Coordinates of C-alpha atoms and ligand atoms in Angstrom, one line a residue:
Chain A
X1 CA 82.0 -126.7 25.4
X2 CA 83.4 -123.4 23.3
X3 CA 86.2 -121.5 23.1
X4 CA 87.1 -118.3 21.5
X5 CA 90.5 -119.3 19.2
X6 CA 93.6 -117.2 19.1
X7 CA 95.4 -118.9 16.5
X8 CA 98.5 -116.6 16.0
X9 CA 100.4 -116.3 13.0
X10 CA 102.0 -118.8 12.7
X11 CA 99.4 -121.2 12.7
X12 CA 98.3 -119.6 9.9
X13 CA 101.4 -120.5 7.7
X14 CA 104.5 -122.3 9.0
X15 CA 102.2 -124.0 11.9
X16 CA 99.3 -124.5 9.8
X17 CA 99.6 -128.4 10.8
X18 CA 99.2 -127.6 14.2
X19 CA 95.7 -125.7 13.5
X20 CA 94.6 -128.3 11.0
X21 CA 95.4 -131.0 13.6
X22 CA 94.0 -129.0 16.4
X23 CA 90.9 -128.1 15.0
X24 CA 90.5 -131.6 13.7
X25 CA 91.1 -133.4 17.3
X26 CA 88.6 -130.8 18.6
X27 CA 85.8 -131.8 15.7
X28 CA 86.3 -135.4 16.7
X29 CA 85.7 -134.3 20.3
X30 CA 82.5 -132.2 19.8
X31 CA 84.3 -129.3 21.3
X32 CA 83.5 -126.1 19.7
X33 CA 85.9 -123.4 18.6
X34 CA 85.3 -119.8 17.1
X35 CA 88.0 -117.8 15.4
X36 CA 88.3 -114.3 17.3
X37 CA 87.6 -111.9 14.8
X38 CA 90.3 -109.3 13.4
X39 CA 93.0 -110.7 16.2
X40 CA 96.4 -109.5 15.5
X41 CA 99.6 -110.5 15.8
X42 CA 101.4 -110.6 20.3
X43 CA 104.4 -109.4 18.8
X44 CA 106.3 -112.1 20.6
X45 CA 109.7 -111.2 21.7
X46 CA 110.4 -108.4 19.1
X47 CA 107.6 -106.0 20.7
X48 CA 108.8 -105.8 24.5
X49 CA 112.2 -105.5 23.0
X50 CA 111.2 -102.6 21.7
X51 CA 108.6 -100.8 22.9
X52 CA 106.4 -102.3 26.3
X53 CA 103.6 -100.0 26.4
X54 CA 102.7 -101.1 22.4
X55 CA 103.8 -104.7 23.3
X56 CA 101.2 -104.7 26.3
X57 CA 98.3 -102.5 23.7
X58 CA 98.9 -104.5 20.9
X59 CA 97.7 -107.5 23.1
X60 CA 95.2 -105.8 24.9
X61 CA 93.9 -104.9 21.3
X62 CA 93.9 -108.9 21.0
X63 CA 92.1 -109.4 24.9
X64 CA 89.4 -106.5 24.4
X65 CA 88.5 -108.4 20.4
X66 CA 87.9 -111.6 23.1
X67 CA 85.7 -110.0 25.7
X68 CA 83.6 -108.1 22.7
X69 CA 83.0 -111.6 21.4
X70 CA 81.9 -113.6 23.8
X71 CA 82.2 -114.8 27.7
X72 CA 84.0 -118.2 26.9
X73 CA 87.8 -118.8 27.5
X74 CA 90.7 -117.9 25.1
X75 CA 92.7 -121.0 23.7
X76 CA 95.7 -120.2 22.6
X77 CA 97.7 -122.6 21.3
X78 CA 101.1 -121.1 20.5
X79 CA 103.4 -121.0 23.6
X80 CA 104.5 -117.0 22.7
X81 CA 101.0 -115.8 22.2
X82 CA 99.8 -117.7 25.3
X83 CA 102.7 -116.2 27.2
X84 CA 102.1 -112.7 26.3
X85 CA 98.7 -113.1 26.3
X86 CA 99.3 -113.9 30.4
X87 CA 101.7 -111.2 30.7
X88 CA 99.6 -108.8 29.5
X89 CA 96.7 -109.6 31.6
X90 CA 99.5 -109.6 35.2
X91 CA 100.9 -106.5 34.1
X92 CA 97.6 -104.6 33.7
X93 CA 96.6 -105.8 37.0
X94 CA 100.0 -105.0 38.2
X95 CA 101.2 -101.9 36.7
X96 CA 98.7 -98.3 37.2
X97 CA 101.0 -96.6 34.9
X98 CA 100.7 -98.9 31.9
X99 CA 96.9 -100.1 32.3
X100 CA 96.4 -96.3 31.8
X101 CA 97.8 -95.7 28.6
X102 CA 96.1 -99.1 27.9
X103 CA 92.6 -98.5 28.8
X104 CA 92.7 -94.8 26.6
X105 CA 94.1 -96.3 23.7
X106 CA 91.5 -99.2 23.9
X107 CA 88.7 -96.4 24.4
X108 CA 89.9 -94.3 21.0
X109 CA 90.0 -97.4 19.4
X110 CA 86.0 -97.9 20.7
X111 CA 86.8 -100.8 22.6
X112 CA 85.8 -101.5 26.1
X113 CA 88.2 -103.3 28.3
X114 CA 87.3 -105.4 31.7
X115 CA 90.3 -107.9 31.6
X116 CA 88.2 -110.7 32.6
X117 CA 88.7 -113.5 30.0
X118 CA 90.7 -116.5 31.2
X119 CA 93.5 -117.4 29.0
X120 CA 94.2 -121.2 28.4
X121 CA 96.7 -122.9 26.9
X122 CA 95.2 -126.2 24.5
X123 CA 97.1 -128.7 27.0
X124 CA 95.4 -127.1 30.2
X125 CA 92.0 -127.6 27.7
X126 CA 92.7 -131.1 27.3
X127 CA 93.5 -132.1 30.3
X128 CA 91.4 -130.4 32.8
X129 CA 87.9 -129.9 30.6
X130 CA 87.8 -132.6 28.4
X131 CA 89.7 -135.4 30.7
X132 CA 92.0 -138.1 30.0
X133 CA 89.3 -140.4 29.9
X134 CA 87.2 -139.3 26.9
X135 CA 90.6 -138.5 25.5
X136 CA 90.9 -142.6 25.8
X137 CA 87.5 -142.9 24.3
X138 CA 88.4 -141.4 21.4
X139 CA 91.6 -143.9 20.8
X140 CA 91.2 -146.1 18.0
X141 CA 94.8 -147.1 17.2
X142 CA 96.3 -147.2 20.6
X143 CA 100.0 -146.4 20.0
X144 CA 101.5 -149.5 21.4
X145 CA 105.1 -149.5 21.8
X146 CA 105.8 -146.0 21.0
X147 CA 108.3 -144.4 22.7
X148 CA 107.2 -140.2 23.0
X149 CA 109.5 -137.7 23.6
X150 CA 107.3 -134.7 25.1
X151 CA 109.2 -131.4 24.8
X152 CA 107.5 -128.1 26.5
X153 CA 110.2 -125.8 25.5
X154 CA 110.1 -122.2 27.6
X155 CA 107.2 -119.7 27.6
X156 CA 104.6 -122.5 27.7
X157 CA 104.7 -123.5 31.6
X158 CA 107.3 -120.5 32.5
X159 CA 106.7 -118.3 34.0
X160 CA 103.1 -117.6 34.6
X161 CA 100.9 -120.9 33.7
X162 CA 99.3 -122.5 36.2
X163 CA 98.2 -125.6 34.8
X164 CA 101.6 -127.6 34.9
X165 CA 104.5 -127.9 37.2
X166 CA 107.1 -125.4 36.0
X167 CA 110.1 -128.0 36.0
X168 CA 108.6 -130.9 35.5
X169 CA 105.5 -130.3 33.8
X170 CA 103.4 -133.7 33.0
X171 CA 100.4 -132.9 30.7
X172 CA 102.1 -134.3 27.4
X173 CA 103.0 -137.4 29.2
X174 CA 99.7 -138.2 30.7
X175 CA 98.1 -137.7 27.2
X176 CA 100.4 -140.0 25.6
X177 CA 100.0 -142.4 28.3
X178 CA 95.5 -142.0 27.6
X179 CA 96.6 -142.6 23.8
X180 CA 98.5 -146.2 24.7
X181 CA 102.1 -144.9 24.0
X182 CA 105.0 -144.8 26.6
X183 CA 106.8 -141.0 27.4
X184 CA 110.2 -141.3 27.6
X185 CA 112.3 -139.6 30.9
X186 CA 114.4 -136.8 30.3
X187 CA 115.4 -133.9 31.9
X188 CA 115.5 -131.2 29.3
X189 CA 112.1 -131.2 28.3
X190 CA 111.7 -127.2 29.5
X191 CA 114.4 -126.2 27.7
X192 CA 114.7 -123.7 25.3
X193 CA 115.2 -124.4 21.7
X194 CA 116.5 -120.8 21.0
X195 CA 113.3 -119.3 19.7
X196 CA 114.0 -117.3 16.6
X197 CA 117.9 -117.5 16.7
X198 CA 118.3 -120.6 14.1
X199 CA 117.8 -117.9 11.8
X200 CA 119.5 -114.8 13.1
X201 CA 122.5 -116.5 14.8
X202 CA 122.7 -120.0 13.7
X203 CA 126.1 -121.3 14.9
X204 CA 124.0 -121.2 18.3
X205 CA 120.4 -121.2 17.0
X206 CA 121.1 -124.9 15.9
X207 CA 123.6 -125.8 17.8
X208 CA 120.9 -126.0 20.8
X209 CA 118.0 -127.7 19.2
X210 CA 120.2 -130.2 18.6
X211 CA 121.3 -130.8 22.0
X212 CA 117.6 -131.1 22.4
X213 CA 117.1 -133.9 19.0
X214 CA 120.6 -135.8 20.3
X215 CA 118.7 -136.4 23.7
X216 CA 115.7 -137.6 23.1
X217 CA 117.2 -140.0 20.6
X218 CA 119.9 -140.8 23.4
X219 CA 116.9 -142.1 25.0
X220 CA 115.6 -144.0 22.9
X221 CA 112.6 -142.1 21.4
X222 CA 110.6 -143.0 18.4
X223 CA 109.1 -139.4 17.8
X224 CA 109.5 -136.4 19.5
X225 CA 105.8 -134.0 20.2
X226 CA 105.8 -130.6 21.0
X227 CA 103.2 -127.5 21.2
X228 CA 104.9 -124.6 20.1
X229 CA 104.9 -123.6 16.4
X230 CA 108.0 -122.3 16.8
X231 CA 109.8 -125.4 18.5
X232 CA 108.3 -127.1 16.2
X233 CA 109.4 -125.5 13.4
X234 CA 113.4 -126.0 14.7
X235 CA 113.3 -129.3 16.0
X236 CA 111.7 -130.0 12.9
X237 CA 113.0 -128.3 10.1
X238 CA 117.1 -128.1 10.2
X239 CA 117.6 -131.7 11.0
X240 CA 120.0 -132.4 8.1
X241 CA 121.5 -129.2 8.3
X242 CA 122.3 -130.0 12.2
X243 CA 123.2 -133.4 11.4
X244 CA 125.6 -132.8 8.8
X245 CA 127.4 -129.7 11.0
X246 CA 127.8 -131.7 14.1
X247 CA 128.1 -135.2 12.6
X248 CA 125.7 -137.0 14.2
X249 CA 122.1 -138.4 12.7
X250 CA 119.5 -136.7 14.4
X251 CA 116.6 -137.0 11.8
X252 CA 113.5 -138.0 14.2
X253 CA 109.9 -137.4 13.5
X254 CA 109.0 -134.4 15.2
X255 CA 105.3 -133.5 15.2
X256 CA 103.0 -131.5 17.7
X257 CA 101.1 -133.3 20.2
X258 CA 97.6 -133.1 18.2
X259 CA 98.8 -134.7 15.2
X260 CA 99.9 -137.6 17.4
X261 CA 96.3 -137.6 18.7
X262 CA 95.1 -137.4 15.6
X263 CA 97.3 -140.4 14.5
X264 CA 95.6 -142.0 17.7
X265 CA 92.2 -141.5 16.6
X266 CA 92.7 -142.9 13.2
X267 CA 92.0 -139.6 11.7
X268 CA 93.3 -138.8 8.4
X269 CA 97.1 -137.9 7.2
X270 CA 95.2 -134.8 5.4
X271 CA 93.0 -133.4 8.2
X272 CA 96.5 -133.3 10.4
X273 CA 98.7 -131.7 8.0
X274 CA 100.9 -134.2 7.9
X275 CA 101.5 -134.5 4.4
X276 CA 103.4 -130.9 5.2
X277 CA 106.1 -132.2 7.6
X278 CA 109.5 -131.8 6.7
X279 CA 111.2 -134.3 9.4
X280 CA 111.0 -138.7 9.1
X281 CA 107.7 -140.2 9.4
X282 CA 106.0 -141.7 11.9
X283 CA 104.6 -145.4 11.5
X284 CA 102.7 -146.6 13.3
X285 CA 102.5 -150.5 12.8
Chain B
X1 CA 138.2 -100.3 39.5
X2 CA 139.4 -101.9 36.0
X3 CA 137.4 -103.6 33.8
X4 CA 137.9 -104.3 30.8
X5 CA 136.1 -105.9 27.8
X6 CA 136.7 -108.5 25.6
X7 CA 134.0 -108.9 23.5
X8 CA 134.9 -109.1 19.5
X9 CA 134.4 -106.5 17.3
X10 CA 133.3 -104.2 19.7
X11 CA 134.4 -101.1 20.8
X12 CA 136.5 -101.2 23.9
X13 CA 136.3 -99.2 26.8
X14 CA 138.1 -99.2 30.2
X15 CA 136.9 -98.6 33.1
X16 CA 139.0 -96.9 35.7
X17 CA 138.0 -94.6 37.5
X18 CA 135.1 -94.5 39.5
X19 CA 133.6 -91.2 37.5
X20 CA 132.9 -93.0 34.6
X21 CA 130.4 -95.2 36.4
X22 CA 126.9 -94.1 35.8
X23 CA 125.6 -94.4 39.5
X24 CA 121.8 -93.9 38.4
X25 CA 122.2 -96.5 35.9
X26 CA 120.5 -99.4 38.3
X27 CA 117.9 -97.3 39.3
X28 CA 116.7 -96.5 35.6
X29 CA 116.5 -99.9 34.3
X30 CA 114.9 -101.1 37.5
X31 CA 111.8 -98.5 37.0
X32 CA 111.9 -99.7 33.1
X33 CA 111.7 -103.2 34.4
X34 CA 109.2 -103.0 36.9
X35 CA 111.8 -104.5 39.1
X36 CA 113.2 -102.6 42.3
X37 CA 114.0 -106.3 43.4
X38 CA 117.2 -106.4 41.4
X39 CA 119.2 -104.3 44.6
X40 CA 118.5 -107.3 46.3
X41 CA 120.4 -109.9 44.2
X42 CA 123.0 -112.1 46.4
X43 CA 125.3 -113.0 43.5
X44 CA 123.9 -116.6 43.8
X45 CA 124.5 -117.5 40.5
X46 CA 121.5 -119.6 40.2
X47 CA 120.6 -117.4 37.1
X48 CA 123.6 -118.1 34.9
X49 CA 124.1 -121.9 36.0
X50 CA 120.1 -122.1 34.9
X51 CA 120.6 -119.6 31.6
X52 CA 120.8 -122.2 28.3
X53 CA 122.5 -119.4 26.6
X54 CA 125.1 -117.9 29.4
X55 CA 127.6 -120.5 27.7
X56 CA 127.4 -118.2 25.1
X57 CA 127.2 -115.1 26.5
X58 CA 130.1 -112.5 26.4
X59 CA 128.6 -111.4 30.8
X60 CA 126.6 -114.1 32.3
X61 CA 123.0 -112.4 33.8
X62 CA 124.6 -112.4 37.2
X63 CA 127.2 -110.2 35.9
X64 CA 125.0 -108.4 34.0
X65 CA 123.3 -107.9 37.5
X66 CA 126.1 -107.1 39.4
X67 CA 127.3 -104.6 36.5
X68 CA 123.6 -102.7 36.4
X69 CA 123.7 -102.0 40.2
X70 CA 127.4 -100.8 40.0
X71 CA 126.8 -98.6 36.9
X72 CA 128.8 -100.1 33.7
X73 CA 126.4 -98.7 31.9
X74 CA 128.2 -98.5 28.1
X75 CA 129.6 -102.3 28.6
X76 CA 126.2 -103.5 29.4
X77 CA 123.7 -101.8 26.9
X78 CA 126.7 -102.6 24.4
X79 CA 126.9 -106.1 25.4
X80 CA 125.9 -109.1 22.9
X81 CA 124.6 -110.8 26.5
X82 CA 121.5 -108.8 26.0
X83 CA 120.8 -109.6 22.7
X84 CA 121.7 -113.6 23.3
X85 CA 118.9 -113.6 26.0
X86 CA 116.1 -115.8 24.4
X87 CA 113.2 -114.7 27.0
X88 CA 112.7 -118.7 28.2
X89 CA 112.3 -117.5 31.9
X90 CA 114.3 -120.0 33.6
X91 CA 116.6 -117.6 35.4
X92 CA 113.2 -115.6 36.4
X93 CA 111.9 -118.8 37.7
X94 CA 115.1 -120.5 39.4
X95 CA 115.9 -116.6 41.4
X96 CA 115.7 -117.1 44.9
X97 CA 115.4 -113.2 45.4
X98 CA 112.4 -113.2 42.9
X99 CA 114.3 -111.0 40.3
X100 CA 112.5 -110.8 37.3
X101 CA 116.2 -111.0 34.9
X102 CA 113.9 -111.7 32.0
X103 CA 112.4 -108.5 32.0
X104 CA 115.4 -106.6 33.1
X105 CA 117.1 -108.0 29.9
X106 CA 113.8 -106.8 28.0
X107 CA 114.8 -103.2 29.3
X108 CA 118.4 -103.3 28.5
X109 CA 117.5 -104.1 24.7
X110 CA 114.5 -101.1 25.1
X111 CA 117.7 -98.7 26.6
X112 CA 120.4 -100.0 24.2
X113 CA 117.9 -99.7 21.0
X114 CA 116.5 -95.8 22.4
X115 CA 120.7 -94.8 23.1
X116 CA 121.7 -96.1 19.9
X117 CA 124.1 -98.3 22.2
X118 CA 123.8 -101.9 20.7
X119 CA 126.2 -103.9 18.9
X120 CA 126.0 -102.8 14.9
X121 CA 125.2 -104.8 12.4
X122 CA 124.7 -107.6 15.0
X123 CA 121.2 -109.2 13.2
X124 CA 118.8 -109.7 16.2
X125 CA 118.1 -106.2 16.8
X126 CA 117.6 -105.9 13.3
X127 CA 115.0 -108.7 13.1
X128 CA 113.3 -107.5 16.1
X129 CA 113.1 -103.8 14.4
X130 CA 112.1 -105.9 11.5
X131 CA 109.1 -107.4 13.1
X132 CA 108.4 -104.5 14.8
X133 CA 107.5 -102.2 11.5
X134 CA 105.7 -105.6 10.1
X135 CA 103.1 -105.7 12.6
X136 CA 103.1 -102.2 13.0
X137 CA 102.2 -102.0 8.9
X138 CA 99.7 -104.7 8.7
X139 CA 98.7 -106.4 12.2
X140 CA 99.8 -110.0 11.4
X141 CA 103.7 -111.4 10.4
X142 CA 104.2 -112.9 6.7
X143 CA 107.0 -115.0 7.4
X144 CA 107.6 -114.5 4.0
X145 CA 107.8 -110.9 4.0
X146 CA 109.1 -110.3 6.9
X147 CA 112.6 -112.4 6.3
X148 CA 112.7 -111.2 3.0
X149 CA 112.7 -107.5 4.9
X150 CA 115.0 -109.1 7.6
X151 CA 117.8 -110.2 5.2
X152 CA 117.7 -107.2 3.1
X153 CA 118.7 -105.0 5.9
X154 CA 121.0 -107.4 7.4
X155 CA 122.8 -110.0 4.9
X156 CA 121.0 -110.7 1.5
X157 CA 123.7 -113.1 1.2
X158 CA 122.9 -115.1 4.5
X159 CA 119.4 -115.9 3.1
X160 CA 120.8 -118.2 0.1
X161 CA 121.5 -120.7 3.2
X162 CA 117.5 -121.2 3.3
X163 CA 116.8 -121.0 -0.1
X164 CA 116.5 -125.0 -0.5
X165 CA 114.2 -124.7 3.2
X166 CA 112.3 -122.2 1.8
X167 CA 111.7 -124.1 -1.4
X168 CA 110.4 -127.1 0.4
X169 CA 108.1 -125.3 2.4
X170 CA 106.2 -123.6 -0.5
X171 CA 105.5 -127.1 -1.7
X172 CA 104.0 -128.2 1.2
X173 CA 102.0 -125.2 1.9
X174 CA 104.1 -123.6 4.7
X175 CA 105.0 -120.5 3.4
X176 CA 102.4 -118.1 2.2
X177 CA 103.4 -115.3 0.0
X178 CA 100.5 -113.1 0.7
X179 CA 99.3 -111.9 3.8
X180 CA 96.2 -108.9 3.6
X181 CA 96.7 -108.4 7.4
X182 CA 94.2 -106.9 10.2
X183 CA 91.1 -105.3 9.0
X184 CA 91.3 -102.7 11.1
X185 CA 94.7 -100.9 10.9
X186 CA 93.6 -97.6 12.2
X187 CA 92.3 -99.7 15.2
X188 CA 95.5 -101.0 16.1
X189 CA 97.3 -98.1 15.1
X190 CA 95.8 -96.3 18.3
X191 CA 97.0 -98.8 20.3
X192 CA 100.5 -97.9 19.2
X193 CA 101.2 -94.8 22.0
X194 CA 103.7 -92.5 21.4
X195 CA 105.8 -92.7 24.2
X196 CA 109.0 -94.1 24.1
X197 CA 109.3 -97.4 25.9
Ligands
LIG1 S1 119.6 -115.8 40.7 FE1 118.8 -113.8 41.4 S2 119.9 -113.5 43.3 FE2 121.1 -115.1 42.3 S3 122.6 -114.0 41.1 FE3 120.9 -114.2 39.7 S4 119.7 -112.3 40.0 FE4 121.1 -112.5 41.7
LIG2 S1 115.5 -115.5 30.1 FE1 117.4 -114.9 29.1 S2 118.9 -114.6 30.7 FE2 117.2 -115.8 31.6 S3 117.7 -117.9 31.4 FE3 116.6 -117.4 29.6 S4 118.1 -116.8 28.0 FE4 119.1 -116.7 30.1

């Protein structure tokens, strides 16, 4: 098993626990993963908000790099990139006008184009290739006790994967269920965390990841996993800064979902980046 | 018709006659958006009751909807609702009429950014012109970089909040100074058409 690895930016600085964790959970798998070579950046939000045509090439750049380097499926494990990597693909089967412009500015740049790669998402990997059950193999500190709160956030499972119900997606759950720990119900799991807004217009940028921290402790959960750097990075990151303006406690350990494998698997703290983490730590005793 | 806004520091503008409607407004931002489907909205409300951020807003998307088709043109593309949309999808998911608001919000900020129409000094146009010239300069974001280029055009002040943040995550490894970007760059540059949206 291979994939070709869009990693994203930031995976490759705020995120980097998510690719060290990641890549490590793979390792112990035997799963193979190559690095797609001079990727850039899906321009996330900021590029359809500006331009679409260069938001849909700038992807296409990313899609065409893909096809050039092998037959194997994408994995991309930041829920932006993984969206727009979608999006691109619908919109240049959908839309004449844009695959055009597209397909020349691939051409100039000598790069051929057939659109044919699948896209995937790490949870869709781990779930439907790999299986729940060697997933249990690999356990070797089941996580007994442990209450999980599984946050999606938006662009992963809306609105064009296919691997996971849109409202009520379950792929987080069932691997924390394979790993011996116990998800936790609750409804806003597919809510948004405000993407990039914590820094541009914070009085609501924090305001709603902690409606999202205040739940899941509501609830009762030990930790909370997610599997988008950038929801990752919120939940994470302003805890005392949220806790202090809206006077309630709402440090939690927040960590993405492969470090909590990792944890499961009795890897080590190093090989999951989690001597980086900035929120409460998990123990696991 | 009257209609009149209340948004803050924004400039206001009544509405009351019909000739200040553009009437070709809703078919422009339906051929940017890909998205004739928007004539067909019911007023449901489905979008705003599922929008996390129409609490927030100064129109809810229905609104916005209903305002598009009828022409508000200026109140719209000046509107902080467009800027406040965080592209989760829900609305786009939960519309019975298969409206794809998400994009249509997409095209308002395209129209409002190409007219010179949005809010001033409001900073997430700024950071997404920001991160626009980034990737456009070097292929990849450097956080580092680009909120140092962020907060220079919008607040230098506003970054001393994240000083101690951005401290912390130079220590454990999380923010990287240097970034050489895509190998490349004349590559990517020909992906970047000319044409204006
Ligand atoms: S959900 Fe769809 S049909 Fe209902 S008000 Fe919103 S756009 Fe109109
Ligand atoms: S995509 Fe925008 S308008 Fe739609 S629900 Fe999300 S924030 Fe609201």
């Amino acid at each position: 098993m291979k994939y070709l690895y869009f990693p994203g930016c930031s995976l490759k600085s705020s995120g980097r626990s998510y690719e060290e964790s990641l890549l490590s959970v793979l390792k112990k798998m035997n799963v193979g993963v190559e690095e797609i070579d001079d990727w850039n950046c899906c321009g996330a939000t900021n590029y359809m908000a500006m331009n679409e045509r260069n938001a849909i090439g700038i992807t296409a750049r990313n899609l065409a790099l893909a096809e050039k380097q092998g037959k194997e499926d994408i994995m991309a494990p930041c829920a932006a990139c993984y969206m727009g990597l979608l999006k691109t693909q619908k919109y240049i089967e959908t839309e004449p006008k844009v695959k055009e412009t597209v397909l020349t500015n691939l051409k100039k740049s000598g790069l051929e184009f057939e659109n044919t790669s699948k896209v995937r998402h790490p949870l869709d990997i781990f779930i439907n290739d790999i299986s729940l059950d060697t997933i249990k193999d690999n356990v070797y500190a089941p996580l007994k006790g442990v209450k999980v709160a599984c946050y999606y956030g938006c662009q992963l499972t809306r609105p064009y994967a296919t691997f996971d119900d849109q409202r009520d997606p379950q792929s987080m759950e069932n691997i924390v269920k394979a790993l011996g720990g116990t998800p936790v119900e609750w409804p806003i799991k597919t809510r948004c965390c405000s993407g990039s807004m914590t820094s541009t217009v914070s009085e609501i940028g924090l305001r709603m990841s902690y409606l999202i921290l205040k739940e899941a402790k509501d609830r009762g959960a030990d930790v909370m996993i997610t599997a988008c750097p950038l929801c990752q990075f919120n939940l994470e990151c302003f805890q005392g800064k949220m806790s202090g303006k809206y006077g309630e406690n709402v440090k939690m350990p927040v960590m993405y979902f492969t470090q909590l494998m990792g944890m499961a698997f009795g890897l080590d703290k190093k090989e999951l980046g989690l001597h980086r983490m900035l929120s409460p730590e998990l123990s696991l005793s | 018709m009257t209609m009149k806004s209340t948004q803050n520091n924004l400039p206001l503008q009544e509405i009351s006659h019909e000739s200040d409607l553009d009437k070709n407004f809703g078919k422009h931002i339906a051929k940017m958006a890909h998205g004739e489907k928007l004539f067909g909205c019911i007023q449901c409300g489905n979008c705003s009751a599922s929008c996390p951020m129409s609490v927030y807003m100064d129109h809810t998307p229905r609104k916005i909807i209903a305002m598009i088709r009828a022409g508000f043109r200026d109140e719209v593309l000046s509107s902080k609702t467009i800027w406040l949309c965080a592209s989760c999808y829900n609305c786009t998911v939960e519309c019975p009429k298969g409206i794809k608001i998400t994009e249509i919000m997409y095209a308002l900020k395209r129209d409002a950014i190409l007219t010179k129409n949005y809010p001033k000094g409001f900073p997430i146009p700024i950071l997404s012109r920001t991160f626009y010239n980034e990737v456009k300069r070097s292929g990849r974001i450097n956080e580092t970089s680009l909120l140092m280029k962020y907060y220079f055009s919008y607040n230098i002040f506003k970054s001393l909040g994240y000083a101690a943040l951005a401290i912390k995550l130079f220590f454990t490894g999380r923010l990287i100074l240097f970034e050489k970007g895509i190998k490349n760059k004349a590559g990517l540059k020909q992906m970047l058409s000319s044409s204006k949206n």
